[in-house]
Each structure stands twice: as C-alpha cells, then as structure tokens.
CSV table of C-alpha atoms in Angstrom, one decimal:
chain,number,residue,atom,x,y,z
A,1,MET,CA,7.7,13.9,22.4
A,2,ARG,CA,7.7,10.5,20.7
A,3,GLY,CA,10.7,9.4,18.7
A,4,PRO,CA,11.4,6.4,16.5
A,5,GLY,CA,13.8,4.9,19.0
A,6,GLY,CA,11.6,2.0,20.1
A,7,ALA,CA,10.7,1.0,16.5
A,8,LEU,CA,14.3,1.1,15.4
A,9,ALA,CA,15.5,-0.9,18.4
A,10,ALA,CA,12.6,-3.4,17.7
A,11,PHE,CA,13.7,-3.7,14.0
A,12,VAL,CA,17.2,-4.5,15.2
A,13,ILE,CA,16.5,-6.9,18.1
A,14,ALA,CA,13.4,-8.8,17.1
A,15,PRO,CA,14.6,-10.3,13.8
A,16,ALA,CA,17.8,-11.4,15.5
A,17,PHE,CA,15.9,-13.0,18.4
A,18,ALA,CA,13.5,-14.7,16.0
A,19,ALA,CA,16.4,-16.0,14.0
A,20,ALA,CA,18.0,-17.4,17.1
A,21,LEU,CA,14.7,-19.2,18.0
A,22,ALA,CA,14.5,-20.6,14.5
A,23,VAL,CA,18.1,-21.9,14.8
A,24,LEU,CA,17.3,-23.6,18.1
A,25,GLY,CA,14.2,-25.1,16.5
A,26,LEU,CA,16.3,-26.4,13.6
A,27,ILE,CA,18.9,-27.9,15.9
A,28,ALA,CA,16.2,-29.5,18.0
A,29,HIS,CA,14.5,-30.9,14.8
A,30,LEU,CA,17.9,-32.3,13.7
A,31,TYR,CA,18.5,-33.9,17.1
A,32,ILE,CA,15.0,-35.5,17.1
A,33,THR,CA,15.0,-36.7,13.5
A,34,ASP,CA,18.6,-37.8,13.0
A,35,PRO,CA,19.7,-41.0,14.9
A,36,ALA,CA,23.3,-40.0,14.6
A,37,ALA,CA,22.7,-36.6,16.2
A,38,ALA,CA,22.8,-38.1,19.7
A,39,ASP,CA,26.5,-38.9,19.1
A,40,VAL,CA,27.5,-35.3,18.4
A,41,PRO,CA,28.9,-33.4,21.4
A,42,LEU,CA,26.9,-30.4,22.6
A,43,ALA,CA,29.9,-28.1,22.0
A,44,ASP,CA,29.7,-28.9,18.3
A,45,TYR,CA,26.0,-27.9,18.3
A,46,ALA,CA,26.9,-24.6,19.9
A,47,SER,CA,29.5,-23.7,17.2
A,48,MET,CA,27.1,-24.9,14.5
A,49,ALA,CA,24.3,-22.7,16.0
A,50,VAL,CA,26.4,-19.6,15.9
A,51,SER,CA,27.3,-20.1,12.2
A,52,VAL,CA,23.7,-21.0,11.2
A,53,TRP,CA,22.4,-18.0,13.2
A,54,ILE,CA,24.7,-15.6,11.3
A,55,SER,CA,23.5,-17.0,8.0
A,56,ALA,CA,19.9,-16.9,9.3
A,57,LEU,CA,20.3,-13.2,9.8
A,58,MET,CA,20.7,-12.8,6.0
A,59,PHE,CA,17.1,-14.0,5.7
A,60,ALA,CA,15.6,-12.5,8.9
A,61,TYR,CA,16.4,-8.8,8.2
A,62,PRO,CA,15.3,-8.7,4.6
A,63,VAL,CA,12.0,-10.4,5.5
A,64,ALA,CA,11.6,-8.0,8.5
A,65,PHE,CA,12.1,-5.0,6.2
A,66,ALA,CA,10.3,-6.2,3.1
A,67,LEU,CA,7.3,-8.0,4.7
A,68,PHE,CA,6.9,-7.3,8.4
A,69,GLY,CA,7.7,-3.6,8.2
A,70,PRO,CA,5.1,-2.7,5.6
A,71,LEU,CA,2.5,-4.8,7.3
A,72,TRP,CA,3.3,-3.1,10.6
A,73,LEU,CA,3.0,0.3,9.1
A,74,ILE,CA,-0.3,-0.5,7.3
A,75,LEU,CA,-1.9,-2.1,10.4
A,76,ARG,CA,-0.6,0.6,12.7
A,77,SER,CA,-2.0,3.3,10.5
A,78,LEU,CA,-5.4,1.6,10.4
A,79,ARG,CA,-5.2,1.3,14.3
A,80,LEU,CA,-5.3,-2.5,14.0
A,81,TRP,CA,-1.9,-3.2,15.5
A,82,GLY,CA,-1.9,-5.2,18.7
A,83,GLY,CA,-0.7,-8.5,20.2
A,84,PHE,CA,-2.8,-10.7,17.9
A,85,THR,CA,-1.8,-8.9,14.7
A,86,ALA,CA,1.8,-9.0,15.9
A,87,LEU,CA,1.6,-12.8,16.2
A,88,LEU,CA,0.0,-13.2,12.7
A,89,THR,CA,2.4,-10.7,11.0
A,90,GLY,CA,5.4,-12.2,12.8
A,91,ALA,CA,4.3,-15.8,11.8
A,92,ALA,CA,3.9,-14.7,8.2
A,93,ALA,CA,7.4,-13.2,8.2
A,94,GLY,CA,8.9,-16.2,10.0
A,95,LEU,CA,7.3,-18.6,7.5
A,96,ALA,CA,8.5,-16.5,4.6
A,97,GLY,CA,12.0,-16.4,6.0
A,98,MET,CA,12.2,-20.1,6.7
A,99,LEU,CA,10.8,-21.0,3.3
A,100,THR,CA,13.3,-18.7,1.6
A,101,TYR,CA,16.1,-20.3,3.6
A,102,LEU,CA,14.9,-23.8,2.8
A,103,TYR,CA,14.5,-22.9,-0.9
A,104,ARG,CA,18.1,-21.8,-0.8
A,105,VAL,CA,19.2,-25.1,0.7
A,106,HIS,CA,17.0,-27.4,-1.4
A,107,GLY,CA,16.4,-25.4,-4.6
A,108,ALA,CA,13.5,-26.3,-6.8
A,109,ASP,CA,13.2,-29.6,-4.9
A,110,LEU,CA,11.9,-27.9,-1.8
A,111,GLU,CA,9.0,-30.4,-1.3
A,112,LEU,CA,11.2,-33.4,-1.8
A,113,GLY,CA,13.9,-31.9,0.5
A,114,LEU,CA,11.3,-31.5,3.3
A,115,THR,CA,9.9,-35.0,2.8
A,116,GLY,CA,13.1,-36.9,2.4
A,117,GLY,CA,12.7,-37.5,-1.3
A,118,VAL,CA,9.1,-38.8,-1.2
A,119,PRO,CA,6.4,-36.8,-2.9
A,120,LEU,CA,4.1,-35.2,-0.2
A,121,GLY,CA,1.0,-36.9,-1.6
A,122,GLU,CA,2.5,-40.4,-1.1
A,123,LEU,CA,3.3,-39.9,2.6
A,124,PRO,CA,1.0,-41.1,5.4
A,125,LEU,CA,-0.7,-38.2,7.2
A,126,ALA,CA,1.6,-38.3,10.3
A,127,ASP,CA,4.7,-38.2,8.1
A,128,SER,CA,3.3,-35.4,5.9
A,129,LEU,CA,2.6,-33.3,9.0
A,130,PHE,CA,6.0,-34.0,10.4
A,131,SER,CA,7.6,-32.8,7.1
A,132,LEU,CA,6.1,-29.4,7.7
A,133,ALA,CA,7.9,-29.0,11.0
A,134,LEU,CA,10.6,-26.7,9.6
A,135,PRO,CA,8.2,-24.2,8.1
A,136,LEU,CA,6.1,-24.3,11.3
A,137,ILE,CA,9.3,-23.7,13.4
A,138,GLY,CA,9.9,-20.6,11.2
A,139,ALA,CA,6.3,-19.4,11.7
A,140,ALA,CA,6.5,-20.0,15.5
A,141,ALA,CA,9.8,-18.2,15.8
A,142,GLY,CA,8.5,-15.3,13.7
A,143,ALA,CA,5.3,-15.1,15.9
A,144,ILE,CA,7.4,-14.8,19.0
A,145,GLY,CA,9.6,-12.3,17.2
A,146,GLY,CA,6.5,-10.3,16.4
A,147,LEU,CA,5.6,-10.1,20.1
A,148,VAL,CA,9.1,-9.1,21.0
A,149,PHE,CA,8.9,-6.4,18.3
A,150,THR,CA,5.6,-5.1,19.8
A,151,SER,CA,7.0,-5.0,23.3
A,152,LEU,CA,10.1,-3.1,22.3
A,153,GLU,CA,8.2,-0.8,20.1
A,154,ARG,CA,5.7,0.1,22.8
A,155,ALA,CA,8.5,0.5,25.4
A,156,GLY,CA,10.1,3.1,23.2
A,157,ARG,CA,7.1,5.3,22.9
C-alpha cells in the first residue's frame, strides 16, 4: 500500500534544503563581491545565515506549494515526472522564490538593485551577466531542491 508519507516529507525537507543552499549562495556572493566582507568574522556569517535562512523559508514554502506542487502533480499525472523535470521545475520554483525575495528587498527598483544602480542596458556584458548571479543562485538551489524532493518522494513509495 502506498501512502503520501514520501511526498509530505519531501514537501517539508526539500524547500528548507533549497533555502539553505540559496542562503549559502547569497553569502558566498556577498563575500566575493564586497571588499569589506573579508574583514567580517566567520561567526558573524553563521549567525547571519541562520536569520536569513529563517526569512528565506517564508518564500520557499509558498513557492513550493503554489508553483512546484501543482507542476509536480500535473507532470506526475502525465507520467512525465523524472529527474530532468525535477531539475526544471525546481529551478523555476527557485528562480521565482529568489525574485520574490529580491523584489521584497529592492521593491520596484529590482533591476537597479541587482546592477548597483546602473541600468542593465548600459552595463558591459560581463557585468550584466554577473548582475544575474543572485537569480541564478536561486534557480540552482531550486534545481537541487527539486532533485532532493524527487529522491525523498520516491523513497517514500
């Protein structure tokens, strides 16, 4: 007899794991891009990571239930659910979660917030690609979260 235990556990664990990966990516991005970040002790990053992770969960779970869940149900009912679609669906959910978070931080000036106040069209190509690092971190974390979800969901069958 199959029960919903694997899917329920996956919906609890995978978004939290993906949010943790996104927070680690955000901190790594901060450390690489901010010259003053090297002067901050590692313990301060650890405490900051916990508080940012808790706030990231406010975005990870709604996106998991509003975007990832319906896509998972649709693809699974069509028998199209697998590792590749888990990557794509997780990446879409991670990107949506990160963009929602960044929109909350920067408001209507999301583009200028990501590019440091310079319009995206005026940046050189390398700088414009680097300004997309945070949304890509969200997509990568979501993709890995999608694989974690699939592994947990299959283990519970």
